[in-house]
PDB file of C-alpha atoms in Angstrom:
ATOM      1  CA  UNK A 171      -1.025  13.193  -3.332  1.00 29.00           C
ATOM      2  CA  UNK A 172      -1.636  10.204  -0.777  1.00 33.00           C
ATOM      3  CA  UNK A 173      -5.244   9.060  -0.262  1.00 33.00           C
ATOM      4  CA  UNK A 174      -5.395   6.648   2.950  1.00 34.00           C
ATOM      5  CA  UNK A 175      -7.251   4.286   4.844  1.00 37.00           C
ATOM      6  CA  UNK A 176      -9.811   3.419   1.544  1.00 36.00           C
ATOM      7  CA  UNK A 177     -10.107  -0.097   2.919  1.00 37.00           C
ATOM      8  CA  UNK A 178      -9.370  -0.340   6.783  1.00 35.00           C
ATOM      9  CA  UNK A 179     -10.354  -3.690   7.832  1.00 33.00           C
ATOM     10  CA  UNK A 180      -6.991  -4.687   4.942  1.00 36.00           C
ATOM     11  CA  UNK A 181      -4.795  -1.550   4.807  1.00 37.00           C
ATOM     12  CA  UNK A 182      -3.913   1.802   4.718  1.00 34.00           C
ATOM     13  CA  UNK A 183      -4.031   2.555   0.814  1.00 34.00           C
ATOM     14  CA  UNK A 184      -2.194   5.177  -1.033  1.00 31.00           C
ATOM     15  CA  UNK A 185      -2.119   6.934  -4.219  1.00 33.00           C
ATOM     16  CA  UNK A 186       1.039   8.498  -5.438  1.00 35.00           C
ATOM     17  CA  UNK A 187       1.179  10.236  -8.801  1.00 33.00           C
ATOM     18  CA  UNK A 188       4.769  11.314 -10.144  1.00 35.00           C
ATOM     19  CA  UNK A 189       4.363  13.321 -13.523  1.00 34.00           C
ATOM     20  CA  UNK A 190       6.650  13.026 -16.363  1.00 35.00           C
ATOM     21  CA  UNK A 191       6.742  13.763 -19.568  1.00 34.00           C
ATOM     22  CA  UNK A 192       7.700  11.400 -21.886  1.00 40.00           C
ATOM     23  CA  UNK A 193       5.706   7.844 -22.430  1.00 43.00           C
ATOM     24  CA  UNK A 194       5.159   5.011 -19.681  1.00 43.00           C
ATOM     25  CA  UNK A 195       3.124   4.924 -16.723  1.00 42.00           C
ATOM     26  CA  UNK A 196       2.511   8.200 -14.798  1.00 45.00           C
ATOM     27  CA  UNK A 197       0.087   7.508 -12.051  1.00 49.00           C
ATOM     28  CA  UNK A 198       0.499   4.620  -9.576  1.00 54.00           C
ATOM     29  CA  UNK A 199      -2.357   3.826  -7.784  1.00 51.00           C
ATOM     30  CA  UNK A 200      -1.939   1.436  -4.835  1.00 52.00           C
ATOM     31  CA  UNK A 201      -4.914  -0.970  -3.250  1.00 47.00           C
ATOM     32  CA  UNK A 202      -7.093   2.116  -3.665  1.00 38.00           C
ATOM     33  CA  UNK A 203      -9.526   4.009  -6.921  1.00 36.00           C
ATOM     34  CA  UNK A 204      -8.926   7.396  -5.818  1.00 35.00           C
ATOM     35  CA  UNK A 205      -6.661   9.514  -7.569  1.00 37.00           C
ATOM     36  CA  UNK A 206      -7.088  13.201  -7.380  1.00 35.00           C
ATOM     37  CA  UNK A 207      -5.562  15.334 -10.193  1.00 36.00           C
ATOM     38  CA  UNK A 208      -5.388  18.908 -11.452  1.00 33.00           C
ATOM     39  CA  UNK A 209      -5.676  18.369 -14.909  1.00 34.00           C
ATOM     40  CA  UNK A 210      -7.855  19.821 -17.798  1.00 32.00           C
ATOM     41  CA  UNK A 211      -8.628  16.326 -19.429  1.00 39.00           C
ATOM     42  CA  UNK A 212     -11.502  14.448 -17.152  1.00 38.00           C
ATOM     43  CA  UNK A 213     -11.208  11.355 -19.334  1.00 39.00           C
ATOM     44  CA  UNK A 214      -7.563  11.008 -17.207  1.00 45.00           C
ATOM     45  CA  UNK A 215      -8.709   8.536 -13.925  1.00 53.00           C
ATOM     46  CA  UNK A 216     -11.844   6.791 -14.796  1.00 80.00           C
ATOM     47  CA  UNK A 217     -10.468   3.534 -15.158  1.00 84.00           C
ATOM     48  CA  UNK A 218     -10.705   1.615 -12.098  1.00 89.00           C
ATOM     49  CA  UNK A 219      -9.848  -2.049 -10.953  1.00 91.00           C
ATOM     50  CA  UNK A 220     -12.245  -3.860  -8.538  1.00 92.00           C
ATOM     51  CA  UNK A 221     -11.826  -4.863  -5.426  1.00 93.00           C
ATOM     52  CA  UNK A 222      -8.968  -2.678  -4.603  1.00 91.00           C
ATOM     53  CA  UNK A 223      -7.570  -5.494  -2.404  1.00 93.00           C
ATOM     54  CA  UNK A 224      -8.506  -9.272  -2.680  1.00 95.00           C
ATOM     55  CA  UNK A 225      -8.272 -11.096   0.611  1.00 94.00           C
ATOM     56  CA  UNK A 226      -9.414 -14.607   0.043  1.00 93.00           C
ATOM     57  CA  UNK A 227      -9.294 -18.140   2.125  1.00 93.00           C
ATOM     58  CA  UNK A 228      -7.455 -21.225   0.163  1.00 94.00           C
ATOM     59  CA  UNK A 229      -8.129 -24.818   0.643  1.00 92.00           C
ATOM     60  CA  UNK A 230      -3.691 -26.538   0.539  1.00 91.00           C
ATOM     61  CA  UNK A 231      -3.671 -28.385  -2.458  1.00 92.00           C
ATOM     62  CA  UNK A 232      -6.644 -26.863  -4.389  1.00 93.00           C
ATOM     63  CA  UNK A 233      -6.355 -26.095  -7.911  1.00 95.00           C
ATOM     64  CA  UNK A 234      -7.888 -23.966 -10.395  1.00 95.00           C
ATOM     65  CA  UNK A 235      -9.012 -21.954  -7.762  1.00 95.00           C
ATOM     66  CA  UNK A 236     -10.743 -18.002  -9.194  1.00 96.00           C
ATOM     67  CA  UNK A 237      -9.941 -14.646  -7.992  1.00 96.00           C
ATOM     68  CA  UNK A 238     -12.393 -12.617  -9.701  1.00 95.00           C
ATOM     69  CA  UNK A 239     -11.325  -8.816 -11.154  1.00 95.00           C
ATOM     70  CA  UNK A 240     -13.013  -6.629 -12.937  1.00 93.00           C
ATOM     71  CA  UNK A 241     -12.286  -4.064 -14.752  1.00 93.00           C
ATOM     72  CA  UNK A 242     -14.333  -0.707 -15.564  1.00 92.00           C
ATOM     73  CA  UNK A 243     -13.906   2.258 -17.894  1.00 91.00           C
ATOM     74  CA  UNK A 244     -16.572   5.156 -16.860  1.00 88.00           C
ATOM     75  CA  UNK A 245     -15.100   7.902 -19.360  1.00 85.00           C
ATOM     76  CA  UNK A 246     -17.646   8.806 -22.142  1.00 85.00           C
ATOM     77  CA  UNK A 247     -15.879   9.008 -24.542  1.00 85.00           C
ATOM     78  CA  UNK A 248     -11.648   7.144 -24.334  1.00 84.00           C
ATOM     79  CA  UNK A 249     -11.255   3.737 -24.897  1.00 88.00           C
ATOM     80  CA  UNK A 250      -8.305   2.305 -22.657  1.00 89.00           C
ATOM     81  CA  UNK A 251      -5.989  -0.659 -23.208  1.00 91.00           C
ATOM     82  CA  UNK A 252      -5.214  -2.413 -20.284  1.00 92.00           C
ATOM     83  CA  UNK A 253      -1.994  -4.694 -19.329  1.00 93.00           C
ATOM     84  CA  UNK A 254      -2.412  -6.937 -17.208  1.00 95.00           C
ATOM     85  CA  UNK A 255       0.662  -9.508 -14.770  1.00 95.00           C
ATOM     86  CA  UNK A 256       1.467 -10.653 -11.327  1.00 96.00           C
ATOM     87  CA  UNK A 257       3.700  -9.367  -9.447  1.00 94.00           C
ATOM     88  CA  UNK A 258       5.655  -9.725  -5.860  1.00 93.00           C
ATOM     89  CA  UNK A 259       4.622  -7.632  -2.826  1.00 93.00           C
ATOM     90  CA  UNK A 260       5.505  -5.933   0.154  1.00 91.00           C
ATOM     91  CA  UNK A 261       5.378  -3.089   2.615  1.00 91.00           C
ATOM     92  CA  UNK A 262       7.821  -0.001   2.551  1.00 89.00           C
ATOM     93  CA  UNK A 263       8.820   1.233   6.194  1.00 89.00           C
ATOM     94  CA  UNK A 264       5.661   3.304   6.255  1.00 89.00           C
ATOM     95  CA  UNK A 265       3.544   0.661   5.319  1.00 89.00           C
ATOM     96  CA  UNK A 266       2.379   1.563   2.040  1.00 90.00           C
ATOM     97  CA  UNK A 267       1.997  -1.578  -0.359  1.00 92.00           C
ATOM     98  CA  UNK A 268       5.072  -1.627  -2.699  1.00 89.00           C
ATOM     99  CA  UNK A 269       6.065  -3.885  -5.938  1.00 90.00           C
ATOM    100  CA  UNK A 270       9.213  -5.671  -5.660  1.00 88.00           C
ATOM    101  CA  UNK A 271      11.209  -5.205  -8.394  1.00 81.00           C
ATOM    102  CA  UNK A 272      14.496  -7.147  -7.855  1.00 73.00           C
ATOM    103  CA  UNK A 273      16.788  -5.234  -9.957  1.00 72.00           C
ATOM    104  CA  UNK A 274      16.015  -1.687  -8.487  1.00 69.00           C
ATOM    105  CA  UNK A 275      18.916  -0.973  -6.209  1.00 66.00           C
ATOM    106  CA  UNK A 276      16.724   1.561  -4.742  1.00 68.00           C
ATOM    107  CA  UNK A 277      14.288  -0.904  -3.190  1.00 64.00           C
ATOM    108  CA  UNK A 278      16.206  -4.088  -2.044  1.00 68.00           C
ATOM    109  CA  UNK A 279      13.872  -6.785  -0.475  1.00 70.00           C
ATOM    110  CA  UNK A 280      14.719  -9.445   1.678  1.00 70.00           C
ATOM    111  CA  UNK A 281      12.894 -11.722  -1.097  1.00 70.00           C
ATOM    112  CA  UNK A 282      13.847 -15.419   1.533  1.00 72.00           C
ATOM    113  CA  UNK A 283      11.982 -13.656   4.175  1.00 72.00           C
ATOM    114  CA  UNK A 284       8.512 -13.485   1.783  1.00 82.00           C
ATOM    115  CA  UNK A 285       5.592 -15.432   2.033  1.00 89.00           C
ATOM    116  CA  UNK A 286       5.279 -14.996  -1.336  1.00 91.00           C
ATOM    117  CA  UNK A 287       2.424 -16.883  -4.052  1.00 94.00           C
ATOM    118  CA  UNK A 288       3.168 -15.120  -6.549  1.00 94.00           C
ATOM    119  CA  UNK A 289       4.493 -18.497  -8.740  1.00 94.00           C
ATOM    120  CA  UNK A 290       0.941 -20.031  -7.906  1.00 95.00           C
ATOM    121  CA  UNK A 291      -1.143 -17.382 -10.013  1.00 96.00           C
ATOM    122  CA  UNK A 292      -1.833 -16.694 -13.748  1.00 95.00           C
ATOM    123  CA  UNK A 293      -3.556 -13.812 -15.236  1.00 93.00           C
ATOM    124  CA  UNK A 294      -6.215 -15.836 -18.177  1.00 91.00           C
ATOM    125  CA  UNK A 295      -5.595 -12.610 -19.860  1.00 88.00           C
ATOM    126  CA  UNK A 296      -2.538 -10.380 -20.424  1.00 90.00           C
ATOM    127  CA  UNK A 297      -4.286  -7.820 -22.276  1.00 90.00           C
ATOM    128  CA  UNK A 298      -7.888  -6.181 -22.826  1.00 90.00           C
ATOM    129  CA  UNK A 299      -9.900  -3.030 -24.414  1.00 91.00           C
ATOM    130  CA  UNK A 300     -12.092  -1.555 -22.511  1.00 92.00           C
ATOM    131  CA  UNK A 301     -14.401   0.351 -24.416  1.00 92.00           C
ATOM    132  CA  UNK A 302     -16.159   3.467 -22.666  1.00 90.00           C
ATOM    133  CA  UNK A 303     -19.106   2.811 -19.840  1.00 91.00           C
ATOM    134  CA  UNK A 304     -17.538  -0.820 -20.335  1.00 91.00           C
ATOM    135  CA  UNK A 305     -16.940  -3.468 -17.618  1.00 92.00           C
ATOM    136  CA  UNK A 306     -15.340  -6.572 -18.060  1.00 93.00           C
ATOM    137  CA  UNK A 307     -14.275  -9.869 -16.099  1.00 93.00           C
ATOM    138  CA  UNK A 308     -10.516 -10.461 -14.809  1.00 93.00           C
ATOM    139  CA  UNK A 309      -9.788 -14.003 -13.262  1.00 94.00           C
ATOM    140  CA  UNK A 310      -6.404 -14.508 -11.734  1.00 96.00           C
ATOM    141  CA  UNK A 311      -6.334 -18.785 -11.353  1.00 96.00           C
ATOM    142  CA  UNK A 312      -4.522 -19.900  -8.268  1.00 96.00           C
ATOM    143  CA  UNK A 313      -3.096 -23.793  -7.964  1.00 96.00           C
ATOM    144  CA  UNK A 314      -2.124 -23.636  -3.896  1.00 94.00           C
ATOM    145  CA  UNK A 315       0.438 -26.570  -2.986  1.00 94.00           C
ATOM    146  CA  UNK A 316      -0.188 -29.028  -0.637  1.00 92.00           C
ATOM    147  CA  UNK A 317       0.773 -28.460   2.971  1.00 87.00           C
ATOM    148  CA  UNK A 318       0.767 -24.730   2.533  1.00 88.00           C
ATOM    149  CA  UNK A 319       0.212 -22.758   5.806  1.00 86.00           C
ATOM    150  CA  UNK A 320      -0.555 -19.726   6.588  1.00 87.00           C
ATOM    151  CA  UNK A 321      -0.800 -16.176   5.150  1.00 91.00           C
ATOM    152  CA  UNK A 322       0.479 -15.405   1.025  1.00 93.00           C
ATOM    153  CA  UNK A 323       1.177 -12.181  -0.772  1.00 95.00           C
ATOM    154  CA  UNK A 324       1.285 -10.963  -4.611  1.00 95.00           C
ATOM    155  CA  UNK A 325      -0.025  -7.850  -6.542  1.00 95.00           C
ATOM    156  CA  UNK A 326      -2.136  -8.224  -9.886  1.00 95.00           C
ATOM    157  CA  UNK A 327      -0.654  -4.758 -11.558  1.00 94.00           C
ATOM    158  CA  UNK A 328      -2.904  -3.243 -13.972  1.00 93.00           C
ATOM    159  CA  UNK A 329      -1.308  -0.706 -16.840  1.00 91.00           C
ATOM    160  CA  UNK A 330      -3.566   1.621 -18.844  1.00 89.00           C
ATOM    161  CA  UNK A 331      -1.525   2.628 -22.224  1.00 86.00           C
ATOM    162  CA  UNK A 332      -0.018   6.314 -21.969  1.00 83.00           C
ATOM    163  CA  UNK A 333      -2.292   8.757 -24.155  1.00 74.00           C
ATOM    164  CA  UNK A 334      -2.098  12.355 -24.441  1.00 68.00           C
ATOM    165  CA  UNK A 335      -3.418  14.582 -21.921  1.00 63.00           C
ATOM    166  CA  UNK A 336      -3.548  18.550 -21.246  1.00 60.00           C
ATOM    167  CA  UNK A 337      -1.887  19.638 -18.121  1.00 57.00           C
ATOM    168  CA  UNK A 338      -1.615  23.079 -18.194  1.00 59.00           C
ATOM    169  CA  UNK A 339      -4.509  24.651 -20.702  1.00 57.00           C
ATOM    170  CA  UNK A 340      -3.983  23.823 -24.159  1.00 57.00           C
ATOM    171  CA  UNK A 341       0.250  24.939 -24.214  1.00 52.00           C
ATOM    172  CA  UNK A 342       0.943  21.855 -21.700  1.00 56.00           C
ATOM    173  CA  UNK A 343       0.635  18.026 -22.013  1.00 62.00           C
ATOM    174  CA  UNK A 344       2.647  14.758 -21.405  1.00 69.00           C
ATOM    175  CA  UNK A 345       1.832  11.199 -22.073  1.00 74.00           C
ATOM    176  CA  UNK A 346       0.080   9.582 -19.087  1.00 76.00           C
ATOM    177  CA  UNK A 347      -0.735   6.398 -18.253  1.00 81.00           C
ATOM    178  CA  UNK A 348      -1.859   4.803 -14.871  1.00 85.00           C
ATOM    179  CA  UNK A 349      -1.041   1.734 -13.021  1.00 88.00           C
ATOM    180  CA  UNK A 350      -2.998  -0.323 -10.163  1.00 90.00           C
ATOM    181  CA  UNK A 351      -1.375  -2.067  -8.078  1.00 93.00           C
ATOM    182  CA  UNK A 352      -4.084  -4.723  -6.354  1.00 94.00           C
ATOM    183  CA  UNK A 353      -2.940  -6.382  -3.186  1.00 95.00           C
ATOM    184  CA  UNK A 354      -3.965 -10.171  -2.828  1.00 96.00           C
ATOM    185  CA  UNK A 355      -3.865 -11.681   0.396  1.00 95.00           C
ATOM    186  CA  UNK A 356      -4.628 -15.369   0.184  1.00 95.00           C
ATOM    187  CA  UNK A 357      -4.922 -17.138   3.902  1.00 92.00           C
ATOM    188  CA  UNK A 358      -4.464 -21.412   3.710  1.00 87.00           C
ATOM    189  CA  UNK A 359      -6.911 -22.591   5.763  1.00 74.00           C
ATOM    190  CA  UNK A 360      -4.727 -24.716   8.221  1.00 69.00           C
ATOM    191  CA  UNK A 361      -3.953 -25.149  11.457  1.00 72.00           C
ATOM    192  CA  UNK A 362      -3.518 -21.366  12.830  1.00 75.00           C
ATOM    193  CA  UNK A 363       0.118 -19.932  13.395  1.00 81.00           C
ATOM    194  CA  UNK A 364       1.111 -17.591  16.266  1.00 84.00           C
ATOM    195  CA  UNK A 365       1.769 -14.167  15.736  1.00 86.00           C
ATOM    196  CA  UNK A 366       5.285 -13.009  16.006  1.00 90.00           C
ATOM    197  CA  UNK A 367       4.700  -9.297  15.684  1.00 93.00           C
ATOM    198  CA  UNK A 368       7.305  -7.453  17.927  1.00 93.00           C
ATOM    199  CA  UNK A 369       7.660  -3.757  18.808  1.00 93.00           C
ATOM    200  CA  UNK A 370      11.705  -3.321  18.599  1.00 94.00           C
ATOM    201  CA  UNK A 371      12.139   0.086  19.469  1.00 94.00           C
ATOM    202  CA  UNK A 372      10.549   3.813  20.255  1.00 92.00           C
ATOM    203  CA  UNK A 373      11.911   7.140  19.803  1.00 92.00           C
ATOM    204  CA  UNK A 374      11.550  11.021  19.822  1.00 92.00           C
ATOM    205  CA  UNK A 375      12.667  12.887  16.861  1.00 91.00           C
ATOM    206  CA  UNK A 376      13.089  16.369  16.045  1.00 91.00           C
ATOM    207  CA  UNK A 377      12.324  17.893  13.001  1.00 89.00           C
ATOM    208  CA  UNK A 378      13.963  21.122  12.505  1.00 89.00           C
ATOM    209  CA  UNK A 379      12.003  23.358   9.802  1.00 87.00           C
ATOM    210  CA  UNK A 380      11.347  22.346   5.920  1.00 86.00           C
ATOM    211  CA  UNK A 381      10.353  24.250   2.987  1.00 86.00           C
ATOM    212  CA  UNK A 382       7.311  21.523   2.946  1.00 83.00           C
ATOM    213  CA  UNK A 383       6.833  21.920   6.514  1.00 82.00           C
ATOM    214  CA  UNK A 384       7.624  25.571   7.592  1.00 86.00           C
ATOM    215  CA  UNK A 385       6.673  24.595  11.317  1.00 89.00           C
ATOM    216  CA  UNK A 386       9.638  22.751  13.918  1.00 90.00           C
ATOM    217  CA  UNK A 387       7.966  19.301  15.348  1.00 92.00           C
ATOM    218  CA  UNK A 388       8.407  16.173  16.837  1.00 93.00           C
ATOM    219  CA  UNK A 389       8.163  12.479  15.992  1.00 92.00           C
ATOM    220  CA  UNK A 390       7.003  10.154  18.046  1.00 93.00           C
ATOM    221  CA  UNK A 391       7.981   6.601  16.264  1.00 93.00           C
ATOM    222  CA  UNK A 392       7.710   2.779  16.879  1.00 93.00           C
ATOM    223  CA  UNK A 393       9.534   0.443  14.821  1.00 94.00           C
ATOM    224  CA  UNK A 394       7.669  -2.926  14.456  1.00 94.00           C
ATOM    225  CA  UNK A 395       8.425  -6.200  13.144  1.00 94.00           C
ATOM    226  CA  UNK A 396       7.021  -9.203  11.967  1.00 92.00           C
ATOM    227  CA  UNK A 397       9.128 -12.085  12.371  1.00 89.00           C
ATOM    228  CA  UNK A 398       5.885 -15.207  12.109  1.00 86.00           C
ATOM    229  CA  UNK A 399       3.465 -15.978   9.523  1.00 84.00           C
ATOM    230  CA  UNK A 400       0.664 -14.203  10.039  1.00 87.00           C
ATOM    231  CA  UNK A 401      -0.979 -10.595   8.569  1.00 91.00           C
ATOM    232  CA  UNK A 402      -2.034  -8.951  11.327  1.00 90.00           C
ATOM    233  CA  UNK A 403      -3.475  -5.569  12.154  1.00 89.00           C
ATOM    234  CA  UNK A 404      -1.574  -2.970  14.621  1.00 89.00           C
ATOM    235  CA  UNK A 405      -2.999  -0.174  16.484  1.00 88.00           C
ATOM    236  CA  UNK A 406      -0.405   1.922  17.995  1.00 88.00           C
ATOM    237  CA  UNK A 407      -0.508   4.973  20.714  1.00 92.00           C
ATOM    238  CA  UNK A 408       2.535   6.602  22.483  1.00 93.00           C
ATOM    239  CA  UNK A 409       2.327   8.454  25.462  1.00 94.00           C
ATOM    240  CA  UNK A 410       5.157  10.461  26.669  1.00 94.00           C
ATOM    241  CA  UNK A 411       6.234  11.331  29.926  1.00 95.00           C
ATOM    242  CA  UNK A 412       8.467  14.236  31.616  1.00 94.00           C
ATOM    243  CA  UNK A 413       9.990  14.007  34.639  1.00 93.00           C
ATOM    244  CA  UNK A 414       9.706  17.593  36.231  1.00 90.00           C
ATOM    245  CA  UNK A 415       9.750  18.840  39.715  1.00 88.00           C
ATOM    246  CA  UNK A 416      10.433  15.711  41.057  1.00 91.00           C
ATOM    247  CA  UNK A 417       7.462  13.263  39.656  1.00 94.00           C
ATOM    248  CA  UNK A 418       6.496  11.750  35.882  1.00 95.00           C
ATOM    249  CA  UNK A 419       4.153  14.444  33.988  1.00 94.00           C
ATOM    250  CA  UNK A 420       2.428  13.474  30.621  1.00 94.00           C
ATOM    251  CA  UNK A 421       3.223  16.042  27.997  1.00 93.00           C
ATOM    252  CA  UNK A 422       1.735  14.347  24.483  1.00 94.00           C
ATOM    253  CA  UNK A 423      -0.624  11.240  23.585  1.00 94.00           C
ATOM    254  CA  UNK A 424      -1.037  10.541  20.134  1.00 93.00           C
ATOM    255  CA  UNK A 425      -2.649   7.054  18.264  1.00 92.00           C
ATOM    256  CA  UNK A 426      -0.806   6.368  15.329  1.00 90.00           C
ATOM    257  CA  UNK A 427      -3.153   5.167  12.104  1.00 85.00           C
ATOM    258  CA  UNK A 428      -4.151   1.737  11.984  1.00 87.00           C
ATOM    259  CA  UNK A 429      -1.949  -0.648   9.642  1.00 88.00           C
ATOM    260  CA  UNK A 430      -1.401  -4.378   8.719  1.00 90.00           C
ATOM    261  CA  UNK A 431       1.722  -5.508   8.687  1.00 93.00           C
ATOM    262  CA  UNK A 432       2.841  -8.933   6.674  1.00 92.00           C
ATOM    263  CA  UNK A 433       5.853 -11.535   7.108  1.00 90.00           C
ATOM    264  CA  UNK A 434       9.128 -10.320   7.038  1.00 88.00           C
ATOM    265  CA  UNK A 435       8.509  -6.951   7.084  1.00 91.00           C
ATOM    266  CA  UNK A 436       9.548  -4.153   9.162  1.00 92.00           C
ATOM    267  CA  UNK A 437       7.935  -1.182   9.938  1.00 93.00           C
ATOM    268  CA  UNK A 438       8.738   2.259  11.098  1.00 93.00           C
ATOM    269  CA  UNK A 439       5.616   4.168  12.134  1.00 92.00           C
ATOM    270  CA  UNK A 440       5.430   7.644  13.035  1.00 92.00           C
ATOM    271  CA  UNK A 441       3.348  10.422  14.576  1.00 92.00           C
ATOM    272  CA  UNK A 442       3.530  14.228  14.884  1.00 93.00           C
ATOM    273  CA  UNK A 443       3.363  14.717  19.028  1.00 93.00           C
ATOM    274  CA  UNK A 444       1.757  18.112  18.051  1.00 91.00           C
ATOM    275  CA  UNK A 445       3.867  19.715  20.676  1.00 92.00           C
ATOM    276  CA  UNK A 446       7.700  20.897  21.012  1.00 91.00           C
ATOM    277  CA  UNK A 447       9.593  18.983  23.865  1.00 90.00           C
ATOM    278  CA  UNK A 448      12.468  20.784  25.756  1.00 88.00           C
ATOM    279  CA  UNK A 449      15.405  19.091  26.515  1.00 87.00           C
ATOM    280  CA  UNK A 450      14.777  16.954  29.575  1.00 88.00           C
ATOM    281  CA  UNK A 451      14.170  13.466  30.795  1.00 91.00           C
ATOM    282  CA  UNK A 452      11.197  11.465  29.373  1.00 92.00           C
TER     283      UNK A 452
END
């Protein structure tokens, strides 16, 4: 399930929790600490990573500089072992915050369009226990180069080790794990860049009927870009017009939610009009 908007003023967080079976991470938890399961075992989820996004202004040329983590473990009574590295990041069409991974064919990045810092970071610690109702420190040091301008992405990803858990009453269980993926945002204090965040095109879609989503609709969509330096917020509405009987009639007006949107990234929002369109002119 998706949980949104945790942290507006930075982003439109998700959780997404694929289930499998067999060991490695199960739940991926992005920029966010909610993560809503139906499972028998309430030890599974109460490990959280704060902040769920760091946003953080850097002095060009500063070394040594802290980003301060922490890490908590509210079960009673499981002790979880936390990994801990650094990782590229970026936006998928939606927006969601997404790990590059540069050998997934599935998920090819643009990696000379990012603004990226993740080479400047390193985790002090790779590895930790965290014992139950325990809460411990996390510092990610940052060594900015000189003459850096502008805005700088990475993810700290945080693995919990896969441990049994019931799913299904006491016949059902899988190994599950969780990951947190952290967005940080680091802004050289410099002289300011223009934005260069353009809206490239709008459309109506149809959707015809799904077994998800038994109901016809349509899309309303704007596909932004951001072709500058900067990571700045959108706020997006669409209004649609019919021309009927001779004059302009609005039939829908919709805001889509708000989203940042980083360097070299494009986006392809999208909004249910909450009305069916006939054919026509609009």
């Amino acid at each position: 399930k998706q949980s949104r908007r945790t942290e507006a003023s930075l982003s439109r967080s998700r959780a997404n929790t694929p289930v499998r079976t067999s060991g490695g991470r199960v739940a991926r938890i992005v920029g966010t600490m909610v993560l809503l399961l139906v499972v028998t075992n309430s030890a599974f989820g109460e490990f959280i990573v704060q902040p769920i996004i760091l946003k953080q202004q850097v002095t060009p040329g500063k070394q040594n500089v802290r980003l301060n983590f922490s890490l908590e473990n509210i079960s009673r009574d499981a002790t979880e072992k936390v990994t801990l590295r650094i990782a590229d990041l970026t936006q998928d069409i939606d927006g969601v915050w997404t790990e590059v991974r540069p050998n997934d064919p599935n998920n090819k990045v643009d990696l000379s369009a990012m603004k990226s810092c993740k080479d400047w970071l390193t985790c002090t610690v790779e590895s930790a226990t965290v014992d139950p109702f325990q809460k411990i420190p996390a510092t990610v040091i940052a060594n900015i180069p000189a003459g850096t301008r502008g805005f700088y992405f990475a993810a700290l990803v945080a693995e919990t080790e896969p441990r049994e858990t019931d799913i299904d009453g006491p016949y059902g269980g899988a190994l599950l794990g969780m990951q947190y993926l952290v967005p940080i945002i680091l802004e050289a204090q410099n002289i300011p860049i223009p934005h260069r965040v353009e809206l490239t095109d709008v459309d109506l879609i149809y959707q015809e009927p799904t077994v998800e989503n038994p109901l016809a609709s349509v899309q309303g969509t704007m596909a932004i870009a951001n072709n500058g330096g900067t990571y700045s917020r959108l706020t997006g509405q669409i209004r649609v017009w019919r021309w009927q009987q001779g004059h302009w009639a609005k039939v829908a007006e919709v805001r889509l939610p708000d989203n940042g949107i980083i360097p070299g990234v494009k986006l392809n929002l999208k909004q249910d009009l909450g009305v069916l369109l006939p054919s026509g002119r609009y």
